[in-house]
Amino acid sequence: MKRFNYFSSILMTACFALALTACNKDNTTPEEEGLSGTVTEDMVLEANQTYYLSGSLQVKAPATLTIKEGARLVARNNGEVIYILIEQGAKIDAQGTAENPIVMTAEKEAEGAWGGLHICGKAHTNLGANGGMSEIGNAPYGGNDDDDNSGILKYVRLEYTGYAFDEEHESNGISLYGVGSGTTISYVQTYVGSDDGIEFFGGSVNVDHCVVVNCTDDSFDWTEGWNGTAHHLVAYQGDPTCDCLMECDNNGDNVVAEPFSHPNLSYVTLIGNNSTENSRGVRLRAGTEVTLDNAVITGKSHTINVETAHTQESLADNTSKLTNITMTGDFRNENETPSYDQDDFVSAGNTANASVEVTDRYYTPGKGAFETSTDWTEGWTR
């Protein structure tokens, strides 16, 4: 894996010299040379300006990276490893508006063009006392502060993520590593990526109004004990190579690791690609638990799949709950001796093999993420 550059070029401003160490709360001036390196003091990217990323940008405690509404961050197509990493104790404050969102994109308008956004917090994981190291940037994450605050993302769109760092590591659109509930993530989109759209690695962060479009691995993914809430979620897969709409794990190395992954999800619309090869929609496995209420799921023949003993047992004993779900395919339990099957699923008030009205790609009027028939995605998404 390539490591980030400390500086590939000198920024021609008064407050920047050989590294991206800014004067406290200094405002940066857009430069063609581009941003890269290590941020150790507060930095502000101004509203309605375009900034170029020429290498990896790594924000260290106690610095805050502030990005104002309408700012555009554009990853150069220069062969460098480019991503944004917010380390433990650092923060990002990126607040756009529906009319003027913040956009993180790339010169090369294709999946895998750059490495996306990675945030490391101090909330729990189920990896043990030492927590883990981020897949990208090799930064520590995890701890015992479930109220940890890594900042704010609001009305932010990320495009063309999924850079392949090596044969085993491609980057998600947004990666949340042990992020705490003090963090605000609301109205965010990942658009066209070659890995997951949004992935949770433990933590207790709560998210809402999230849209993932054409990320060719999984749209949403969780593991390592995430137990936050998420409401008003949309996934859309038009690309035939997209895999699961949700891939849901507790811990792939130890399916009974505690605390168990158990997010509480509601008002969800998931639109699959009708692939005969990637036919799983919501894949519950590796010991995960879940509460999922008021969802519409279509475009996957095996719409909900259950794997591993603890995952099915949590459904059978009502620790996990699936309620008010309408889906066009079937419910499948892949355990050898199922203790919760499609009959149980339907008895809980859900509907399988139904018809679902979908307009304008992913709008499901009056259902799922659009239960009030208001299209909250208008104006800031693609």
mmCIF file of C-alpha atoms in Angstrom:
data_model
loop_
_atom_site.group_PDB
_atom_site.id
_atom_site.type_symbol
_atom_site.label_atom_id
_atom_site.label_comp_id
_atom_site.label_asym_id
_atom_site.label_seq_id
_atom_site.Cartn_x
_atom_site.Cartn_y
_atom_site.Cartn_z
ATOM 1 C CA MET A 1 0.000 0.000 0.000
ATOM 2 C CA LYS A 2 1.274 3.462 -0.824
ATOM 3 C CA ARG A 3 1.633 5.833 2.103
ATOM 4 C CA PHE A 4 0.410 9.412 1.885
ATOM 5 C CA ASN A 5 2.701 12.244 0.793
ATOM 6 C CA TYR A 6 3.615 14.863 3.346
ATOM 7 C CA PHE A 7 3.634 17.361 0.529
ATOM 8 C CA SER A 8 4.003 16.891 -3.149
ATOM 9 C CA SER A 9 4.023 20.608 -3.846
ATOM 10 C CA ILE A 10 4.334 23.906 -1.972
ATOM 11 C CA LEU A 11 1.071 25.783 -1.572
ATOM 12 C CA MET A 12 1.487 29.437 -2.491
ATOM 13 C CA THR A 13 -0.200 31.001 0.506
ATOM 14 C CA ALA A 14 1.128 32.879 3.498
ATOM 15 C CA CYS A 15 0.096 30.292 6.046
ATOM 16 C CA PHE A 16 1.267 27.145 4.230
ATOM 17 C CA ALA A 17 4.877 26.109 3.898
ATOM 18 C CA LEU A 18 6.306 22.603 3.686
ATOM 19 C CA ALA A 19 3.274 20.803 5.133
ATOM 20 C CA LEU A 20 -0.407 21.433 5.432
ATOM 21 C CA THR A 21 -0.034 22.934 8.893
ATOM 22 C CA ALA A 22 -2.349 25.912 8.962
ATOM 23 C CA CYS A 23 -2.539 28.935 11.195
ATOM 24 C CA ASN A 24 -5.364 28.460 13.695
ATOM 25 C CA LYS A 25 -8.690 28.722 11.835
ATOM 26 C CA ASP A 26 -6.911 30.088 8.747
ATOM 27 C CA ASN A 27 -8.861 30.156 5.528
ATOM 28 C CA THR A 28 -7.153 28.468 2.606
ATOM 29 C CA THR A 29 -6.998 29.824 -0.922
ATOM 30 C CA PRO A 30 -7.758 27.432 -3.800
ATOM 31 C CA GLU A 31 -4.534 26.545 -5.583
ATOM 32 C CA GLU A 32 -3.941 24.557 -8.744
ATOM 33 C CA GLU A 33 -1.106 22.658 -7.041
ATOM 34 C CA GLY A 34 -3.566 20.948 -4.741
ATOM 35 C CA LEU A 35 -3.985 19.944 -1.109
ATOM 36 C CA SER A 36 -2.178 16.999 0.419
ATOM 37 C CA GLY A 37 -0.263 15.982 3.518
ATOM 38 C CA THR A 38 -0.888 16.286 7.235
ATOM 39 C CA VAL A 39 -3.208 18.817 8.868
ATOM 40 C CA THR A 40 -2.281 19.515 12.495
ATOM 41 C CA GLU A 41 -4.141 22.795 13.094
ATOM 42 C CA ASP A 42 -7.588 24.027 12.137
ATOM 43 C CA MET A 43 -8.161 24.612 8.433
ATOM 44 C CA VAL A 44 -11.111 26.161 6.585
ATOM 45 C CA LEU A 45 -12.130 25.551 2.975
ATOM 46 C CA GLU A 46 -14.279 28.453 1.854
ATOM 47 C CA ALA A 47 -17.804 28.393 0.459
ATOM 48 C CA ASN A 48 -18.356 28.005 -3.277
ATOM 49 C CA GLN A 49 -14.669 27.461 -4.015
ATOM 50 C CA THR A 50 -12.990 24.545 -5.791
ATOM 51 C CA TYR A 51 -10.034 22.827 -4.122
ATOM 52 C CA TYR A 52 -7.878 20.143 -5.702
ATOM 53 C CA LEU A 53 -6.589 17.108 -3.809
ATOM 54 C CA SER A 54 -3.198 16.096 -5.181
ATOM 55 C CA GLY A 55 -2.480 13.478 -2.520
ATOM 56 C CA SER A 56 -3.850 12.097 0.714
ATOM 57 C CA LEU A 57 -5.090 14.561 3.320
ATOM 58 C CA GLN A 58 -4.727 13.287 6.889
ATOM 59 C CA VAL A 59 -6.247 15.378 9.710
ATOM 60 C CA LYS A 60 -4.733 14.790 13.151
ATOM 61 C CA ALA A 61 -5.945 15.726 16.643
ATOM 62 C CA PRO A 62 -6.860 18.309 17.719
ATOM 63 C CA ALA A 63 -7.376 19.875 14.292
ATOM 64 C CA THR A 64 -10.763 20.485 12.674
ATOM 65 C CA LEU A 65 -11.194 20.511 8.909
ATOM 66 C CA THR A 66 -14.047 22.919 8.159
ATOM 67 C CA ILE A 67 -15.627 22.790 4.703
ATOM 68 C CA LYS A 68 -18.219 25.441 3.965
ATOM 69 C CA GLU A 69 -21.339 25.098 1.831
ATOM 70 C CA GLY A 70 -20.891 24.777 -1.895
ATOM 71 C CA ALA A 71 -17.201 23.911 -1.697
ATOM 72 C CA ARG A 72 -15.935 21.345 -4.215
ATOM 73 C CA LEU A 73 -13.001 19.062 -3.486
ATOM 74 C CA VAL A 74 -11.668 17.474 -6.665
ATOM 75 C CA ALA A 75 -9.200 14.571 -6.607
ATOM 76 C CA ARG A 76 -6.541 14.975 -9.273
ATOM 77 C CA ASN A 77 -6.045 12.236 -11.864
ATOM 78 C CA ASN A 78 -2.306 12.126 -11.188
ATOM 79 C CA GLY A 79 -1.562 8.529 -10.215
ATOM 80 C CA GLU A 80 -1.246 9.396 -6.517
ATOM 81 C CA VAL A 81 -3.120 7.739 -3.656
ATOM 82 C CA ILE A 82 -5.773 10.281 -2.702
ATOM 83 C CA TYR A 83 -8.187 10.110 0.241
ATOM 84 C CA ILE A 84 -9.285 12.169 3.250
ATOM 85 C CA LEU A 85 -8.695 10.669 6.702
ATOM 86 C CA ILE A 86 -9.972 12.162 9.962
ATOM 87 C CA GLU A 87 -8.018 10.571 12.817
ATOM 88 C CA GLN A 88 -9.132 9.989 16.409
ATOM 89 C CA GLY A 89 -9.537 13.290 18.223
ATOM 90 C CA ALA A 90 -9.677 15.312 15.004
ATOM 91 C CA LYS A 91 -12.936 16.546 13.474
ATOM 92 C CA ILE A 92 -14.554 17.373 10.180
ATOM 93 C CA ASP A 93 -17.179 20.117 9.999
ATOM 94 C CA ALA A 94 -18.727 19.897 6.533
ATOM 95 C CA GLN A 95 -22.130 21.551 6.383
ATOM 96 C CA GLY A 96 -23.721 22.185 3.028
ATOM 97 C CA THR A 97 -27.365 22.846 2.231
ATOM 98 C CA ALA A 98 -29.931 21.200 -0.022
ATOM 99 C CA GLU A 99 -29.522 24.088 -2.459
ATOM 100 C CA ASN A 100 -25.731 24.247 -2.129
ATOM 101 C CA PRO A 101 -24.231 20.885 -1.103
ATOM 102 C CA ILE A 102 -20.572 20.147 -0.518
ATOM 103 C CA VAL A 103 -19.215 17.876 -3.260
ATOM 104 C CA MET A 104 -16.159 15.625 -3.029
ATOM 105 C CA THR A 105 -15.438 14.326 -6.503
ATOM 106 C CA ALA A 106 -12.678 13.509 -8.996
ATOM 107 C CA GLU A 107 -11.259 14.744 -12.282
ATOM 108 C CA LYS A 108 -11.652 11.212 -13.617
ATOM 109 C CA GLU A 109 -15.401 10.710 -13.578
ATOM 110 C CA ALA A 110 -15.391 6.955 -13.082
ATOM 111 C CA GLU A 111 -15.673 4.544 -10.182
ATOM 112 C CA GLY A 112 -12.424 3.976 -8.324
ATOM 113 C CA ALA A 113 -10.964 7.388 -9.161
ATOM 114 C CA TRP A 114 -10.052 8.244 -5.559
ATOM 115 C CA GLY A 115 -10.147 6.929 -2.016
ATOM 116 C CA GLY A 116 -13.114 8.603 -0.344
ATOM 117 C CA LEU A 117 -13.606 9.797 3.238
ATOM 118 C CA HIS A 118 -12.471 7.869 6.329
ATOM 119 C CA ILE A 119 -13.312 8.861 9.905
ATOM 120 C CA CYS A 120 -11.764 7.208 12.981
ATOM 121 C CA GLY A 121 -13.394 7.604 16.384
ATOM 122 C CA LYS A 122 -13.074 6.420 19.971
ATOM 123 C CA ALA A 123 -16.334 4.467 20.308
ATOM 124 C CA HIS A 124 -16.536 0.719 20.923
ATOM 125 C CA THR A 125 -15.789 -2.139 18.573
ATOM 126 C CA ASN A 126 -15.840 -5.886 19.257
ATOM 127 C CA LEU A 127 -12.201 -6.328 18.228
ATOM 128 C CA GLY A 128 -10.891 -6.306 21.791
ATOM 129 C CA ALA A 129 -9.308 -3.712 24.039
ATOM 130 C CA ASN A 130 -6.876 -2.427 21.439
ATOM 131 C CA GLY A 131 -9.486 -1.683 18.781
ATOM 132 C CA GLY A 132 -8.331 -1.764 15.179
ATOM 133 C CA MET A 133 -6.407 0.040 12.470
ATOM 134 C CA SER A 134 -8.153 1.616 9.505
ATOM 135 C CA GLU A 135 -7.926 -0.267 6.226
ATOM 136 C CA ILE A 136 -6.841 2.946 4.546
ATOM 137 C CA GLY A 137 -4.243 5.175 6.217
ATOM 138 C CA ASN A 138 -3.381 2.719 9.019
ATOM 139 C CA ALA A 139 -4.885 4.915 11.749
ATOM 140 C CA PRO A 140 -6.110 3.538 15.113
ATOM 141 C CA TYR A 141 -9.800 3.434 15.953
ATOM 142 C CA GLY A 142 -12.036 2.184 18.738
ATOM 143 C CA GLY A 143 -12.209 2.733 22.480
ATOM 144 C CA ASN A 144 -14.823 3.148 25.185
ATOM 145 C CA ASP A 145 -16.278 6.590 24.456
ATOM 146 C CA ASP A 146 -19.540 5.875 22.674
ATOM 147 C CA ASP A 147 -20.439 9.581 22.852
ATOM 148 C CA ASP A 148 -17.294 10.556 20.936
ATOM 149 C CA ASN A 149 -17.711 13.429 18.484
ATOM 150 C CA SER A 150 -15.848 13.338 15.162
ATOM 151 C CA GLY A 151 -17.738 16.294 13.712
ATOM 152 C CA ILE A 152 -20.566 16.934 11.255
ATOM 153 C CA LEU A 153 -21.413 15.837 7.724
ATOM 154 C CA LYS A 154 -24.549 17.464 6.351
ATOM 155 C CA TYR A 155 -25.577 17.757 2.720
ATOM 156 C CA VAL A 156 -22.361 16.209 1.447
ATOM 157 C CA ARG A 157 -22.023 14.186 -1.773
ATOM 158 C CA LEU A 158 -19.068 11.934 -2.592
ATOM 159 C CA GLU A 159 -18.511 10.765 -6.165
ATOM 160 C CA TYR A 160 -16.326 8.205 -7.979
ATOM 161 C CA THR A 161 -14.758 6.557 -4.923
ATOM 162 C CA GLY A 162 -13.358 3.047 -4.545
ATOM 163 C CA TYR A 163 -9.673 3.478 -5.388
ATOM 164 C CA ALA A 164 -7.852 0.104 -5.360
ATOM 165 C CA PHE A 165 -4.932 0.465 -2.947
ATOM 166 C CA ASP A 166 -3.818 -3.102 -3.538
ATOM 167 C CA GLU A 167 -5.372 -6.437 -4.520
ATOM 168 C CA GLU A 168 -7.241 -6.718 -1.207
ATOM 169 C CA HIS A 169 -8.143 -3.117 -0.380
ATOM 170 C CA GLU A 170 -10.517 -0.851 -2.234
ATOM 171 C CA SER A 171 -11.886 2.189 -0.483
ATOM 172 C CA ASN A 172 -15.512 2.794 0.427
ATOM 173 C CA GLY A 173 -17.288 6.061 -0.230
ATOM 174 C CA ILE A 174 -17.546 6.798 3.494
ATOM 175 C CA SER A 175 -15.842 4.574 6.093
ATOM 176 C CA LEU A 176 -16.851 5.067 9.736
ATOM 177 C CA TYR A 177 -14.383 3.424 12.130
ATOM 178 C CA GLY A 178 -15.522 3.339 15.758
ATOM 179 C CA VAL A 179 -17.369 6.622 15.295
ATOM 180 C CA GLY A 180 -19.376 7.832 18.279
ATOM 181 C CA SER A 181 -22.921 9.110 18.709
ATOM 182 C CA GLY A 182 -21.727 12.682 19.229
ATOM 183 C CA THR A 183 -21.025 12.787 15.495
ATOM 184 C CA THR A 184 -23.716 14.107 13.137
ATOM 185 C CA ILE A 185 -24.132 12.449 9.735
ATOM 186 C CA SER A 186 -27.229 13.606 7.911
ATOM 187 C CA TYR A 187 -28.109 14.041 4.236
ATOM 188 C CA VAL A 188 -25.102 12.373 2.651
ATOM 189 C CA GLN A 189 -24.742 10.576 -0.679
ATOM 190 C CA THR A 190 -22.148 8.319 -2.231
ATOM 191 C CA TYR A 191 -22.465 8.194 -6.012
ATOM 192 C CA VAL A 192 -20.732 5.652 -8.277
ATOM 193 C CA GLY A 193 -18.025 3.719 -6.460
ATOM 194 C CA SER A 194 -16.195 0.443 -6.891
ATOM 195 C CA ASP A 195 -16.542 -0.708 -3.268
ATOM 196 C CA ASP A 196 -19.161 -0.132 -0.559
ATOM 197 C CA GLY A 197 -21.115 3.095 -0.377
ATOM 198 C CA ILE A 198 -21.106 3.541 3.411
ATOM 199 C CA GLU A 199 -19.511 1.085 5.843
ATOM 200 C CA PHE A 200 -19.636 1.025 9.639
ATOM 201 C CA PHE A 201 -16.793 -0.603 11.579
ATOM 202 C CA GLY A 202 -18.238 -0.752 15.085
ATOM 203 C CA GLY A 203 -19.180 2.432 16.858
ATOM 204 C CA SER A 204 -22.451 3.992 17.932
ATOM 205 C CA VAL A 205 -22.864 6.718 15.323
ATOM 206 C CA ASN A 206 -26.401 7.547 14.227
ATOM 207 C CA VAL A 207 -27.086 8.497 10.604
ATOM 208 C CA ASP A 208 -30.093 9.679 8.644
ATOM 209 C CA HIS A 209 -31.099 10.587 5.103
ATOM 210 C CA CYS A 210 -28.357 8.648 3.357
ATOM 211 C CA VAL A 211 -28.356 7.791 -0.361
ATOM 212 C CA VAL A 212 -26.071 5.290 -2.110
ATOM 213 C CA VAL A 213 -26.208 5.050 -5.915
ATOM 214 C CA ASN A 214 -24.307 2.492 -7.999
ATOM 215 C CA CYS A 215 -21.570 1.440 -5.609
ATOM 216 C CA THR A 216 -20.569 -1.884 -7.093
ATOM 217 C CA ASP A 217 -19.826 -3.867 -3.957
ATOM 218 C CA ASP A 218 -22.427 -3.370 -1.213
ATOM 219 C CA SER A 219 -24.511 -0.248 -0.802
ATOM 220 C CA PHE A 220 -24.500 -0.319 3.008
ATOM 221 C CA ASP A 221 -22.198 -2.511 5.102
ATOM 222 C CA TRP A 222 -21.649 -2.956 8.822
ATOM 223 C CA THR A 223 -19.391 -5.050 11.048
ATOM 224 C CA GLU A 224 -17.462 -5.079 14.362
ATOM 225 C CA GLY A 225 -20.383 -4.219 16.641
ATOM 226 C CA TRP A 226 -22.086 -1.155 15.176
ATOM 227 C CA ASN A 227 -25.204 -0.417 17.244
ATOM 228 C CA GLY A 228 -26.345 3.033 16.137
ATOM 229 C CA THR A 229 -29.604 4.064 14.532
ATOM 230 C CA ALA A 230 -30.189 4.826 10.865
ATOM 231 C CA HIS A 231 -33.352 6.199 9.319
ATOM 232 C CA HIS A 232 -34.330 7.302 5.847
ATOM 233 C CA LEU A 233 -31.879 5.217 3.866
ATOM 234 C CA VAL A 234 -31.891 4.757 0.087
ATOM 235 C CA ALA A 235 -29.840 2.366 -2.024
ATOM 236 C CA TYR A 236 -30.112 2.198 -5.797
ATOM 237 C CA GLN A 237 -28.294 -0.271 -8.026
ATOM 238 C CA GLY A 238 -28.493 0.237 -11.768
ATOM 239 C CA ASP A 239 -25.102 -1.308 -12.427
ATOM 240 C CA PRO A 240 -25.399 -5.097 -12.959
ATOM 241 C CA THR A 241 -22.167 -5.745 -11.026
ATOM 242 C CA CYS A 242 -23.482 -4.325 -7.733
ATOM 243 C CA ASP A 243 -23.585 -6.879 -4.917
ATOM 244 C CA CYS A 244 -25.718 -6.673 -1.757
ATOM 245 C CA LEU A 245 -27.967 -3.791 -0.882
ATOM 246 C CA MET A 246 -26.910 -4.376 2.717
ATOM 247 C CA GLU A 247 -24.146 -6.688 3.921
ATOM 248 C CA CYS A 248 -24.545 -7.100 7.647
ATOM 249 C CA ASP A 249 -21.937 -8.707 9.915
ATOM 250 C CA ASN A 250 -21.129 -8.906 13.579
ATOM 251 C CA ASN A 251 -17.541 -10.103 13.256
ATOM 252 C CA GLY A 252 -16.306 -12.329 10.446
ATOM 253 C CA ASP A 253 -13.499 -13.781 12.568
ATOM 254 C CA ASN A 254 -15.606 -14.352 15.693
ATOM 255 C CA VAL A 255 -19.353 -14.395 15.070
ATOM 256 C CA VAL A 256 -20.160 -14.253 18.805
ATOM 257 C CA ALA A 257 -17.827 -11.355 19.607
ATOM 258 C CA GLU A 258 -19.468 -8.820 21.911
ATOM 259 C CA PRO A 259 -20.958 -6.314 21.819
ATOM 260 C CA PHE A 260 -22.986 -7.667 18.926
ATOM 261 C CA SER A 261 -23.726 -5.535 15.925
ATOM 262 C CA HIS A 262 -27.336 -4.449 16.363
ATOM 263 C CA PRO A 263 -28.316 -1.283 14.497
ATOM 264 C CA ASN A 264 -31.867 0.018 14.560
ATOM 265 C CA LEU A 265 -32.962 0.861 10.998
ATOM 266 C CA SER A 266 -36.212 2.438 9.825
ATOM 267 C CA TYR A 267 -37.735 4.069 6.748
ATOM 268 C CA VAL A 268 -35.615 2.275 4.199
ATOM 269 C CA THR A 269 -35.887 1.965 0.404
ATOM 270 C CA LEU A 270 -33.557 -0.511 -1.305
ATOM 271 C CA ILE A 271 -33.654 -0.943 -5.098
ATOM 272 C CA GLY A 272 -31.548 -3.769 -6.530
ATOM 273 C CA ASN A 273 -30.261 -4.441 -10.024
ATOM 274 C CA ASN A 274 -32.243 -7.648 -10.749
ATOM 275 C CA SER A 275 -28.955 -9.507 -11.168
ATOM 276 C CA THR A 276 -29.171 -13.285 -11.445
ATOM 277 C CA GLU A 277 -25.606 -13.578 -10.148
ATOM 278 C CA ASN A 278 -25.730 -11.090 -7.255
ATOM 279 C CA SER A 279 -29.169 -12.080 -6.036
ATOM 280 C CA ARG A 280 -28.885 -11.329 -2.296
ATOM 281 C CA GLY A 281 -30.513 -8.126 -1.108
ATOM 282 C CA VAL A 282 -30.087 -7.813 2.666
ATOM 283 C CA ARG A 283 -27.501 -10.342 3.817
ATOM 284 C CA LEU A 284 -27.678 -10.945 7.582
ATOM 285 C CA ARG A 285 -24.711 -13.054 8.662
ATOM 286 C CA ALA A 286 -21.609 -13.479 10.859
ATOM 287 C CA GLY A 287 -23.646 -13.222 14.059
ATOM 288 C CA THR A 288 -25.244 -9.834 13.442
ATOM 289 C CA GLU A 289 -28.464 -8.767 15.078
ATOM 290 C CA VAL A 290 -30.739 -6.089 13.641
ATOM 291 C CA THR A 291 -33.975 -4.191 14.032
ATOM 292 C CA LEU A 292 -35.443 -3.210 10.653
ATOM 293 C CA ASP A 293 -38.823 -1.495 10.416
ATOM 294 C CA ASN A 294 -40.756 0.054 7.552
ATOM 295 C CA ALA A 295 -38.746 -0.955 4.520
ATOM 296 C CA VAL A 296 -39.343 -1.481 0.813
ATOM 297 C CA ILE A 297 -36.925 -3.820 -0.956
ATOM 298 C CA THR A 298 -36.985 -4.804 -4.607
ATOM 299 C CA GLY A 299 -34.687 -5.938 -7.407
ATOM 300 C CA LYS A 300 -33.165 -8.948 -5.622
ATOM 301 C CA SER A 301 -34.711 -12.400 -5.934
ATOM 302 C CA HIS A 302 -33.379 -13.522 -2.531
ATOM 303 C CA THR A 303 -34.376 -10.320 -0.858
ATOM 304 C CA ILE A 304 -33.432 -11.136 2.735
ATOM 305 C CA ASN A 305 -30.883 -13.853 3.496
ATOM 306 C CA VAL A 306 -30.001 -15.209 6.921
ATOM 307 C CA GLU A 307 -26.720 -17.001 7.614
ATOM 308 C CA THR A 308 -24.981 -18.274 10.789
ATOM 309 C CA ALA A 309 -26.583 -19.656 13.916
ATOM 310 C CA HIS A 310 -26.565 -16.602 16.171
ATOM 311 C CA THR A 311 -28.140 -14.424 13.498
ATOM 312 C CA GLN A 312 -31.085 -16.788 13.000
ATOM 313 C CA GLU A 313 -31.440 -17.409 16.743
ATOM 314 C CA SER A 314 -31.710 -13.670 17.365
ATOM 315 C CA LEU A 315 -34.663 -13.593 14.957
ATOM 316 C CA ALA A 316 -36.264 -16.667 16.471
ATOM 317 C CA ASP A 317 -36.093 -15.310 20.035
ATOM 318 C CA ASN A 318 -37.148 -11.792 18.982
ATOM 319 C CA THR A 319 -33.853 -10.133 19.882
ATOM 320 C CA SER A 320 -33.759 -9.082 16.238
ATOM 321 C CA LYS A 321 -36.948 -7.758 14.670
ATOM 322 C CA LEU A 322 -38.068 -7.454 11.054
ATOM 323 C CA THR A 323 -41.359 -5.555 10.802
ATOM 324 C CA ASN A 324 -43.443 -3.686 8.228
ATOM 325 C CA ILE A 325 -41.285 -4.823 5.323
ATOM 326 C CA THR A 326 -42.610 -5.121 1.775
ATOM 327 C CA MET A 327 -40.358 -6.903 -0.697
ATOM 328 C CA THR A 328 -40.625 -8.359 -4.163
ATOM 329 C CA GLY A 329 -38.544 -11.488 -3.587
ATOM 330 C CA ASP A 330 -38.329 -14.184 -0.960
ATOM 331 C CA PHE A 331 -36.917 -14.636 2.531
ATOM 332 C CA ARG A 332 -34.207 -17.283 2.668
ATOM 333 C CA ASN A 333 -32.522 -18.882 5.680
ATOM 334 C CA GLU A 334 -29.303 -20.609 4.605
ATOM 335 C CA ASN A 335 -28.727 -22.420 7.909
ATOM 336 C CA GLU A 336 -28.979 -26.217 7.730
ATOM 337 C CA THR A 337 -31.755 -26.292 10.329
ATOM 338 C CA PRO A 338 -33.730 -23.060 10.011
ATOM 339 C CA SER A 339 -35.398 -21.813 13.182
ATOM 340 C CA TYR A 340 -36.873 -18.762 11.444
ATOM 341 C CA ASP A 341 -38.220 -18.961 7.904
ATOM 342 C CA GLN A 342 -40.436 -17.124 5.443
ATOM 343 C CA ASP A 343 -43.602 -18.195 7.258
ATOM 344 C CA ASP A 344 -42.276 -16.582 10.446
ATOM 345 C CA PHE A 345 -41.307 -13.494 8.476
ATOM 346 C CA VAL A 346 -44.806 -13.130 7.026
ATOM 347 C CA SER A 347 -46.430 -13.858 10.393
ATOM 348 C CA ALA A 348 -44.548 -10.866 11.823
ATOM 349 C CA GLY A 349 -46.520 -8.567 9.525
ATOM 350 C CA ASN A 350 -44.216 -8.497 6.526
ATOM 351 C CA THR A 351 -44.968 -9.181 2.855
ATOM 352 C CA ALA A 352 -42.827 -11.277 0.512
ATOM 353 C CA ASN A 353 -43.144 -11.677 -3.266
ATOM 354 C CA ALA A 354 -45.139 -8.458 -3.476
ATOM 355 C CA SER A 355 -45.330 -5.757 -6.132
ATOM 356 C CA VAL A 356 -43.726 -2.392 -5.396
ATOM 357 C CA GLU A 357 -44.258 0.943 -7.137
ATOM 358 C CA VAL A 358 -40.967 2.684 -7.914
ATOM 359 C CA THR A 359 -40.708 5.948 -9.843
ATOM 360 C CA ASP A 360 -37.679 8.036 -10.849
ATOM 361 C CA ARG A 361 -35.071 5.357 -10.026
ATOM 362 C CA TYR A 362 -35.674 4.956 -6.308
ATOM 363 C CA TYR A 363 -38.683 7.035 -5.259
ATOM 364 C CA THR A 364 -41.280 4.866 -3.488
ATOM 365 C CA PRO A 365 -44.118 7.304 -2.751
ATOM 366 C CA GLY A 366 -45.666 6.839 0.671
ATOM 367 C CA LYS A 367 -43.430 3.903 1.547
ATOM 368 C CA GLY A 368 -40.001 3.150 2.934
ATOM 369 C CA ALA A 369 -37.682 6.156 2.963
ATOM 370 C CA PHE A 370 -40.452 8.327 1.491
ATOM 371 C CA GLU A 371 -43.240 7.526 3.923
ATOM 372 C CA THR A 372 -44.606 11.091 3.801
ATOM 373 C CA SER A 373 -44.398 11.156 -0.030
ATOM 374 C CA THR A 374 -41.890 14.032 0.247
ATOM 375 C CA ASP A 375 -38.799 13.484 -1.894
ATOM 376 C CA TRP A 376 -36.085 14.724 0.477
ATOM 377 C CA THR A 377 -33.372 13.775 -2.057
ATOM 378 C CA GLU A 378 -34.271 16.605 -4.447
ATOM 379 C CA GLY A 379 -31.684 19.263 -5.156
ATOM 380 C CA TRP A 380 -28.540 17.810 -3.595
ATOM 381 C CA THR A 381 -28.213 14.240 -4.934
ATOM 382 C CA ARG A 382 -27.438 12.643 -8.285
#
